[in-house]
Coordinates of C-alpha atoms and ligand atoms in Angstrom, one line a residue:
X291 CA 12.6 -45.8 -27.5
X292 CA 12.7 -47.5 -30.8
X293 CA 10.4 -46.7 -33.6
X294 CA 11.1 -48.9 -36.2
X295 CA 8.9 -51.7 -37.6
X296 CA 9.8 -54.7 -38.5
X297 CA 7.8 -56.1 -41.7
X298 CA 7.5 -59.6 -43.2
X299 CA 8.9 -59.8 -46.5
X300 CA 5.5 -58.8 -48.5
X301 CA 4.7 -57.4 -51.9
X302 CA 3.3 -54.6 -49.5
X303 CA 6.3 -54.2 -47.1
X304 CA 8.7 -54.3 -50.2
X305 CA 6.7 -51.9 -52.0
X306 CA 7.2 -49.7 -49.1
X307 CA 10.5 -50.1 -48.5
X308 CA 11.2 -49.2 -51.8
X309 CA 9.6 -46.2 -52.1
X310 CA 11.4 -45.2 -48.9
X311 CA 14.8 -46.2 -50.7
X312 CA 14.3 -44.0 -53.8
X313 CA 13.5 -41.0 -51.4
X314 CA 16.7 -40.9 -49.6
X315 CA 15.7 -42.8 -46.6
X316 CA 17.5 -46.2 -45.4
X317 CA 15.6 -49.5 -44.1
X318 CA 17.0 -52.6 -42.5
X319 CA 17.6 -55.7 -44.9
X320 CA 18.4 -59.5 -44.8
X321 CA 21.2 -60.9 -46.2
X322 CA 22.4 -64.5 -45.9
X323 CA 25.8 -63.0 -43.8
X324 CA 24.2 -60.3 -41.8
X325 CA 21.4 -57.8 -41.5
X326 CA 22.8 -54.6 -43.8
X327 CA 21.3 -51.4 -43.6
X328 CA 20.4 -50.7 -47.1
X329 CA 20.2 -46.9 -49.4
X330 CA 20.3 -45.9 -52.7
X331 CA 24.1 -45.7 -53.8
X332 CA 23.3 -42.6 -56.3
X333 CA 22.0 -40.8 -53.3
X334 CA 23.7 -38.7 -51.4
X335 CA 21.3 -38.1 -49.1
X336 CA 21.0 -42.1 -48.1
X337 CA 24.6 -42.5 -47.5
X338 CA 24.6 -39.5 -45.2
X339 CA 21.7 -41.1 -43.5
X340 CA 23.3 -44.3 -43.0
X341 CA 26.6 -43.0 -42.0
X342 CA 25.1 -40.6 -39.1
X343 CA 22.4 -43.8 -38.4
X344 CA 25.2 -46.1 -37.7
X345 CA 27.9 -42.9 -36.7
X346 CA 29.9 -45.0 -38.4
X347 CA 32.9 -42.6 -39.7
X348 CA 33.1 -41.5 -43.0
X349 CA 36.8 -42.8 -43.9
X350 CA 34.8 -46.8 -43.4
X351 CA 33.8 -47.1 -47.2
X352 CA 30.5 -48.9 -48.1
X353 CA 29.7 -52.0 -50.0
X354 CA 27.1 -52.2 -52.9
X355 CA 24.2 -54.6 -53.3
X356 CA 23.2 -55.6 -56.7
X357 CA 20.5 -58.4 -57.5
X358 CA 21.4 -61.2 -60.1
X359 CA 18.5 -59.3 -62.2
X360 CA 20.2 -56.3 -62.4
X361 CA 23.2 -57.5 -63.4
X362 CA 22.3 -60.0 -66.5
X363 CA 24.3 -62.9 -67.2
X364 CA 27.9 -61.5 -67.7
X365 CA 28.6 -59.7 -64.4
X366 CA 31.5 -57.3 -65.0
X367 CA 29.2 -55.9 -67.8
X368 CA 26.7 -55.8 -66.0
X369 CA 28.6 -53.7 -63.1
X370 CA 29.8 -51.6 -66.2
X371 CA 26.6 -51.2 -67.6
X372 CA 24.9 -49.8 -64.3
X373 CA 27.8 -47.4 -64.4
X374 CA 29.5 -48.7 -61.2
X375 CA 33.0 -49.9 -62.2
X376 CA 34.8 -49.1 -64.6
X377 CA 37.5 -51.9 -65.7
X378 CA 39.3 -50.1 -68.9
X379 CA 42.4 -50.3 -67.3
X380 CA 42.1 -53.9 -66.8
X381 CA 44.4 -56.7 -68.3
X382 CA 42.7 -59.4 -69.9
X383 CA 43.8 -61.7 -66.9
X384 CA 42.5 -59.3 -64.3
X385 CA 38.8 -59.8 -66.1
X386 CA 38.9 -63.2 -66.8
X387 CA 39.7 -63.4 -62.7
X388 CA 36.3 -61.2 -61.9
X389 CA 34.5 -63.0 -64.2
X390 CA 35.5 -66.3 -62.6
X391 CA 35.1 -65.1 -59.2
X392 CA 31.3 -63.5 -59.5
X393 CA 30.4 -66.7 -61.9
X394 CA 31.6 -69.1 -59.0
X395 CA 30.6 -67.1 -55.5
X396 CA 27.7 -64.8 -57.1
X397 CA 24.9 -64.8 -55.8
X398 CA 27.0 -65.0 -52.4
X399 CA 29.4 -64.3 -49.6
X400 CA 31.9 -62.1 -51.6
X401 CA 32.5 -59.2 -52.1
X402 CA 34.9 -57.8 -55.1
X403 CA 36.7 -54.2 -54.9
X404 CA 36.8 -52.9 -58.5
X405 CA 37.5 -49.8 -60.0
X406 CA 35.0 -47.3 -59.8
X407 CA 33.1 -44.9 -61.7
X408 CA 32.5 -41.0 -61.2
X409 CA 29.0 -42.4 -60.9
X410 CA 29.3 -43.7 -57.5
X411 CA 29.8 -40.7 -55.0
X412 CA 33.3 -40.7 -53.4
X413 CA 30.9 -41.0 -49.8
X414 CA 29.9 -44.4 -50.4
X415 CA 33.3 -45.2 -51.6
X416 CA 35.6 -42.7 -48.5
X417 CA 37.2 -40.9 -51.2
X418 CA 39.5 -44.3 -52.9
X419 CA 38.9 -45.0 -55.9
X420 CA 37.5 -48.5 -55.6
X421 CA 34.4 -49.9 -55.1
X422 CA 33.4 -52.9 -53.1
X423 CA 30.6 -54.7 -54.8
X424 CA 28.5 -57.7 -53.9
X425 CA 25.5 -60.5 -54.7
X426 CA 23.6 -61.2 -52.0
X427 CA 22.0 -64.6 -52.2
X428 CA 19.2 -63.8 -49.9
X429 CA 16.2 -63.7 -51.7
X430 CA 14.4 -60.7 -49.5
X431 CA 17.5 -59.1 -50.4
X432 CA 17.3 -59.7 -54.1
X433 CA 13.7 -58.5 -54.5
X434 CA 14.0 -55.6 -52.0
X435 CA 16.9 -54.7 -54.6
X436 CA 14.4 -55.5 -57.7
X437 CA 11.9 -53.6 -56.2
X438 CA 13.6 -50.4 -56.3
X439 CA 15.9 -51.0 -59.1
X440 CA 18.6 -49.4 -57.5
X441 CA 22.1 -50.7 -56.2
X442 CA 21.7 -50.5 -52.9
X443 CA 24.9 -49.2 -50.6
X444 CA 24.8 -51.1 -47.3
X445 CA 26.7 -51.7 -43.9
X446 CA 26.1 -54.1 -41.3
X447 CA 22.7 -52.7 -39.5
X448 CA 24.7 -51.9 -36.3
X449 CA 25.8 -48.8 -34.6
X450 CA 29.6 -48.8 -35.9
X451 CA 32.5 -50.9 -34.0
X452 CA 29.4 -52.9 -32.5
X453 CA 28.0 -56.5 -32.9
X454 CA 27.0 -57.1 -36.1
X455 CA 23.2 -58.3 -36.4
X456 CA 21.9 -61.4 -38.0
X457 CA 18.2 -61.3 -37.1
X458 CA 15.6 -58.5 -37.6
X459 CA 15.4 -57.8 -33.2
X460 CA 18.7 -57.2 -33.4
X461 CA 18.6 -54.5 -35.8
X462 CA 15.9 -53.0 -33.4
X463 CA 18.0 -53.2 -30.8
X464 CA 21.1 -51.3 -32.7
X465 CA 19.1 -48.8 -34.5
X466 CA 15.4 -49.2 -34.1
X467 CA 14.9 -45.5 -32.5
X468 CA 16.8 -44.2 -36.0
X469 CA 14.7 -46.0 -38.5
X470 CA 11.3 -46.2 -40.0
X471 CA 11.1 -49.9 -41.4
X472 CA 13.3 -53.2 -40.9
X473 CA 12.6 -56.0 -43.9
X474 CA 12.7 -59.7 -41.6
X475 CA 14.2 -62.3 -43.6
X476 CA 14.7 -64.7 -40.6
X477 CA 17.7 -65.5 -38.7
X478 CA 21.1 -65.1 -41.1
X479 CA 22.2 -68.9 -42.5
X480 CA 25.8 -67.5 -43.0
X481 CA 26.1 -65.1 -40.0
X482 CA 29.6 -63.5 -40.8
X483 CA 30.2 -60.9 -43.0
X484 CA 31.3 -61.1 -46.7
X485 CA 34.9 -62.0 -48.0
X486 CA 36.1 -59.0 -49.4
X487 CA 39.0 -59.2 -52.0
X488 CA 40.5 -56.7 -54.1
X489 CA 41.5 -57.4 -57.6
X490 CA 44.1 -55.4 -59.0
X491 CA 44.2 -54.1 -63.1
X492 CA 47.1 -56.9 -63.2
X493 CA 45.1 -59.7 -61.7
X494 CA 46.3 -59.8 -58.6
X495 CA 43.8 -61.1 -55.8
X496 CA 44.0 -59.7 -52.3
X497 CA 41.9 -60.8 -49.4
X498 CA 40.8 -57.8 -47.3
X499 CA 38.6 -59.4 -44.7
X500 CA 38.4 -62.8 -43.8
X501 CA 34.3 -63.9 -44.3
X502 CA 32.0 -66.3 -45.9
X503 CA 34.2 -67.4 -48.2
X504 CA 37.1 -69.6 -47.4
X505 CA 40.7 -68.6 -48.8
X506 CA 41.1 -72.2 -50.5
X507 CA 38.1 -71.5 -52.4
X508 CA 39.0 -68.5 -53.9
X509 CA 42.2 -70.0 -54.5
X510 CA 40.9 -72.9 -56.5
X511 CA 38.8 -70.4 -58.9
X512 CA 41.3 -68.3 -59.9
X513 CA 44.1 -70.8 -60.3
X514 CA 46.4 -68.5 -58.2
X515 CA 47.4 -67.7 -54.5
X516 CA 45.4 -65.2 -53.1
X517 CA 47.3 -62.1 -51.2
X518 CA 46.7 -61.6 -47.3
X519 CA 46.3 -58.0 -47.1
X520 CA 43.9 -57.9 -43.7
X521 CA 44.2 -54.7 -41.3
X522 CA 46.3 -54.5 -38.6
X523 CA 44.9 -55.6 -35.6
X524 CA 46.9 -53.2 -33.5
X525 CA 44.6 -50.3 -33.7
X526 CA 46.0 -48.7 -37.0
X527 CA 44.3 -48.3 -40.1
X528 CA 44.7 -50.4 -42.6
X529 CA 45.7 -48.8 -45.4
X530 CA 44.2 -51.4 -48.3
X531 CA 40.8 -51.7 -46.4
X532 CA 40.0 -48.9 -44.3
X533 CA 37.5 -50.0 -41.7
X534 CA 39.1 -53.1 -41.0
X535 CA 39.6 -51.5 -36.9
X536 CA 41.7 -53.7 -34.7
X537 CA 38.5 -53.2 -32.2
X538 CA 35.5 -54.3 -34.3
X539 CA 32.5 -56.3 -33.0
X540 CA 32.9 -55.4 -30.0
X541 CA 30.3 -56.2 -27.0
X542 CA 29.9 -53.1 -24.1
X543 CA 32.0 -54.8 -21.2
X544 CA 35.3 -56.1 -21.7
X545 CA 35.9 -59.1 -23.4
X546 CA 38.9 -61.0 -23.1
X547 CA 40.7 -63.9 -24.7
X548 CA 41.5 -67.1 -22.9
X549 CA 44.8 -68.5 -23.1
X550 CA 43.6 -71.9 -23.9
X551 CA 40.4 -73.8 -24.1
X552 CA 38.4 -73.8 -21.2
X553 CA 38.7 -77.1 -20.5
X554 CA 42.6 -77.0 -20.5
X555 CA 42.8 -74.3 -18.7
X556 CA 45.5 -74.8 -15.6
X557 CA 44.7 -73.9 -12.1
X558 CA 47.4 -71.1 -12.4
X559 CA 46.2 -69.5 -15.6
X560 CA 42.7 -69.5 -13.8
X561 CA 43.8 -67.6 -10.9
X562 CA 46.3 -65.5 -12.9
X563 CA 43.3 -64.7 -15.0
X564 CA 40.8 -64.1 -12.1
X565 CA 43.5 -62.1 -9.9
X566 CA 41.9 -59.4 -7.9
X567 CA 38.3 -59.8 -9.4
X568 CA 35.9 -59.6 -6.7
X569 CA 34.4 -63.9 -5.3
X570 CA 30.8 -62.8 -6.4
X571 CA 31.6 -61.8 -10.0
X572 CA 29.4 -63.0 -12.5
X573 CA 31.9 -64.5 -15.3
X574 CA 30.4 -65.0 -19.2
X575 CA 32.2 -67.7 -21.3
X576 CA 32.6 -67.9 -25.1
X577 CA 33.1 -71.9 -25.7
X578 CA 34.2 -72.7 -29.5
X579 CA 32.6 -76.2 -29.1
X580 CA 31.0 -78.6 -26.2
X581 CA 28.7 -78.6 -24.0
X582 CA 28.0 -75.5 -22.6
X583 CA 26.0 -76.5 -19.5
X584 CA 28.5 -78.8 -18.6
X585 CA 32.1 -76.9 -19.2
X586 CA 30.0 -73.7 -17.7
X587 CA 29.6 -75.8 -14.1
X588 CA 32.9 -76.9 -14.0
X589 CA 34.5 -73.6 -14.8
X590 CA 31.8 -72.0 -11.8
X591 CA 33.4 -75.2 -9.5
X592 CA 36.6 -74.4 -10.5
X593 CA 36.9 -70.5 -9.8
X594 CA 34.0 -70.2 -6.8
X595 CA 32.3 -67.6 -9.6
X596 CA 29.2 -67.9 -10.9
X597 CA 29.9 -68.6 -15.1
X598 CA 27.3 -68.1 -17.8
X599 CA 28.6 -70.0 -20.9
X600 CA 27.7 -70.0 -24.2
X601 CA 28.8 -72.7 -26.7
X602 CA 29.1 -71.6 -30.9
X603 CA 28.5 -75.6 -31.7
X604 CA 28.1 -78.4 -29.4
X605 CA 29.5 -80.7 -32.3
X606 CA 32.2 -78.0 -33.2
X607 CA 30.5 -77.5 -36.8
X608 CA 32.0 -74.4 -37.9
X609 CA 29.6 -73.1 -39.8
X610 CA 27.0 -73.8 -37.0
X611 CA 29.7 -71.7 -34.9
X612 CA 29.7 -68.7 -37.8
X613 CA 25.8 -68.8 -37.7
X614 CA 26.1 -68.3 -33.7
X615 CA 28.8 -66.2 -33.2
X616 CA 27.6 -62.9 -33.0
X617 CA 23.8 -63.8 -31.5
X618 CA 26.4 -65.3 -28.6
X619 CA 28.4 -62.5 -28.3
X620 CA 25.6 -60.3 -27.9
X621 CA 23.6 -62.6 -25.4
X622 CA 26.9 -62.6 -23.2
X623 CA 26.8 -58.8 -23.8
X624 CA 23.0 -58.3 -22.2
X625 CA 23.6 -61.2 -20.0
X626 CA 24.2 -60.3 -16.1
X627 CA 27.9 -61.2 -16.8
X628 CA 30.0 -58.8 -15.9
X629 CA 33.6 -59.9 -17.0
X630 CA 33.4 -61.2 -20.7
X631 CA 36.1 -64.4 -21.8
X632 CA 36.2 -66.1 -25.2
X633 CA 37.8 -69.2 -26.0
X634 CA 41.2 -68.6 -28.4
X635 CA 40.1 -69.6 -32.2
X636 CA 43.6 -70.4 -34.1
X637 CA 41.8 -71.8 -37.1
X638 CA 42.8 -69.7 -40.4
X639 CA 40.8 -71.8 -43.1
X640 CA 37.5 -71.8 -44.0
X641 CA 34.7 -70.1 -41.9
X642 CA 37.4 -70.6 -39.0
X643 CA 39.4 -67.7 -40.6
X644 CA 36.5 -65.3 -40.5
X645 CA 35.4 -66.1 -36.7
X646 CA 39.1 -65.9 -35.6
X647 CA 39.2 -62.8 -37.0
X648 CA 36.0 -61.1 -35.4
X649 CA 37.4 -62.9 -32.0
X650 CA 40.4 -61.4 -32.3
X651 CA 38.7 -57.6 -33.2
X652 CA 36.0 -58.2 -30.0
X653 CA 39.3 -59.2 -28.1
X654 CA 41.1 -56.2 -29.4
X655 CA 43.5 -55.0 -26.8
X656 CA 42.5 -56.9 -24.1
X657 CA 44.0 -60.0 -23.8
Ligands
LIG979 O1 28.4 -59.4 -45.6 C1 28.6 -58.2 -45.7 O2 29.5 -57.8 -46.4 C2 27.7 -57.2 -45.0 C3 26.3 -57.3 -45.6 C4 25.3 -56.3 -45.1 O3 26.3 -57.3 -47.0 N1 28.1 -55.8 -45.2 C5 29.2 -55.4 -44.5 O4 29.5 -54.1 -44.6 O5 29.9 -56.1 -43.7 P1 30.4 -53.2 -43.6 O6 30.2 -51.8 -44.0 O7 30.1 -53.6 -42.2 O8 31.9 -53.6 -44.0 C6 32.4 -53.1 -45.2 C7 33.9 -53.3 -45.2 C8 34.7 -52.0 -44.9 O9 34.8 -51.8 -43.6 C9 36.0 -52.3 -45.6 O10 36.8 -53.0 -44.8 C10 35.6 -53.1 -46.8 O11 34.3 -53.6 -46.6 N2 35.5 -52.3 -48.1 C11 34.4 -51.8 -48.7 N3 34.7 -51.1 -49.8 C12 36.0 -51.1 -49.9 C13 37.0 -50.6 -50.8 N4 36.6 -49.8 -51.8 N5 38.3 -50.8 -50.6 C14 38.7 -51.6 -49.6 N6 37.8 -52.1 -48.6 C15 36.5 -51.9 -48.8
LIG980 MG1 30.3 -54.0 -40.2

């Protein structure tokens, strides 16, 4: 039973949205990587609302949302001056590093864990003592943010360890009998998450999540390698970014990870593969790239099972793949499927780091 609305980005809708923001209550929002689901930071009523509205766990700290406005030119003041970090302790390398950093990929994909104030409760934060905080460039996000002059604390707008959502139904579908009010912005032009790196009081750059910002590009603003510092994918906690689950993204049925492309799959690793499933069995098919028609027909002549396939890019664009990824994913998930594979995705640079990673967390355990 869902209950939520979702509004066209309005003077009226984002007048109303706001108004639910600055009394404790938590709405869906575009951004250009996914759909968020957005609440007051200062209010420690939203971020108990979005944590039991996703039941996402409370050790999975949150991200802030500021708009450009907000901020004013010089971005580390203006994070000091709305009383969110607090960068005393830093060197003057360590600043001259944010500054570069928010100047280059602000408004954007990244996301940049600073120091934080006693301002920001230790909810929105899991108890550390950092803050992840973040531009979006989507303009409904922006003037949602505007329009309630508040940084807004926001997680992906799915029920937690799920598919993340980059268009308004999906939302609906995740958490539309939770909500009140869901702000479409269109299908997300990114469609993976943030970046998220961690700058240290020396300088020091760590990535924490792989997203929509590629590694060499962070590299060539700062002048220095970054750190790899993502979570284990083994089911631990990571320790640096809490959150960052080995299973993540995952659809409902199992998913599993191919041993090679589909079409250089051996007859061997097919029946290996296929060992014991019943002839009938509906198969679904992540395909990086290519024709999914095609590669689908020959994979359903090849195994006697009937194969709905889903391709991320026929040309192999990868960030037509990123856009894709999780609208596939979650197509396969409500498709009539009932054994889940995904091509393997090797790439670690640019957007082909951030979809290897979600692969492998959807994959998680199962391959
Ligand atoms: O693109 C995005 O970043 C989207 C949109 C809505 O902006 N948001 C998003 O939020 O992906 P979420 O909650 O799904 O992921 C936030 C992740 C955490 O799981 C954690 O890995 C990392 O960001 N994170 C946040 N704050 C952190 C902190 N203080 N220290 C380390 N990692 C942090
Ligand atoms: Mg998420």
């Amino acid at each position: 039973m869902s209950r939520a609305r979702i509004c066209p980005p309005n003077v009226d809708t984002l007048r109303e949205a706001a108004q639910l923001l600055l009394r404790g209550e938590v709405v869906g929002m575009p951004t250009e990587t996914v759909y968020g689901l957005a609440g007051n930071v200062f209010d420690e009523r939203a971020l108990e609302r979005i944590f039991s509205v996703k039941e996402r766990p409370t050790f999975d700290p949150l991200i802030v949302h500021v708009s450009p406005s907000l901020l004013g030119g010089k971005p580390l003041e203006g994070l000091e001056r709305l009383d969110l970090v607090d960068t005393t302790e830093f060197s003057p390398l360590a600043r001259r590093r944010v500054e570069a950093l928010a100047q280059a990929f602000w408004p954007g994909p990244l996301t940049i864990v600073l120091p934080k104030t006693s301002r920001v409760p230790d909810l929105a934060t899991s108890g550390l003592g950092t803050v992840g905080v973040r531009v979006p460039r989507h303009p409904v996000a922006q003037k949602l943010i505007e329009a309630t002059g508040m940084p807004l604390a926001a997680p992906s707008a799915n029920r937690f360890g799920r598919i993340s959502p980059t268009r308004a139904a999906h939302v609906l579908s995740e958490l539309g009998d939770r909500i009140d009010l869901i702000i479409d912005g269109g299908d997300c032009e990114i469609g993976v998450e943030s970046s998220v790196v961690s700058v240290g009081v020396d300088g020091l750059v760590r990535l924490l999540r792989p997203g929509g910002v590629a590694v060499a590009a962070l590299e060539s603003v700062t002048g220095s390698p970054v750190h790899l510092a993502i979570g284990p994918q083994d089911g631990t906690l990571s320790l640096s970014a809490p959150g960052m689950l080995a299973s993540h993204y995952a659809p409902g049925k199992r998913m599993h990870r191919l041993p090679a492309a589909v079409s250089e799959l051996t007859a061997l690793q097919l029946s290996t593969l296929l060992r014991g499933q019943p002839p009938q069995l509906p198969l679904g098919v992540l395909l990086l790239s290519g024709d999914a028609k095609t590669l689908g027909q020959e994979l359903s002549v090849r195994t006697g099972h009937p194969v709905i396939a889903f391709s991320l890019s026929l040309s192999g664009s990868l960030s037509e793949a990123a856009r894709n990824l999780f609208a596939r994913l979650r197509e396969l998930d409500e498709s009539t499927a009932e054994l889940l594979f995904t091509e393997p995705c090797e790439i670690k640079t640019g957007l082909g780091h951030a979809i290897a990673d979600r692969l492998s967390r959807a994959t998680a355990g199962r391959t």
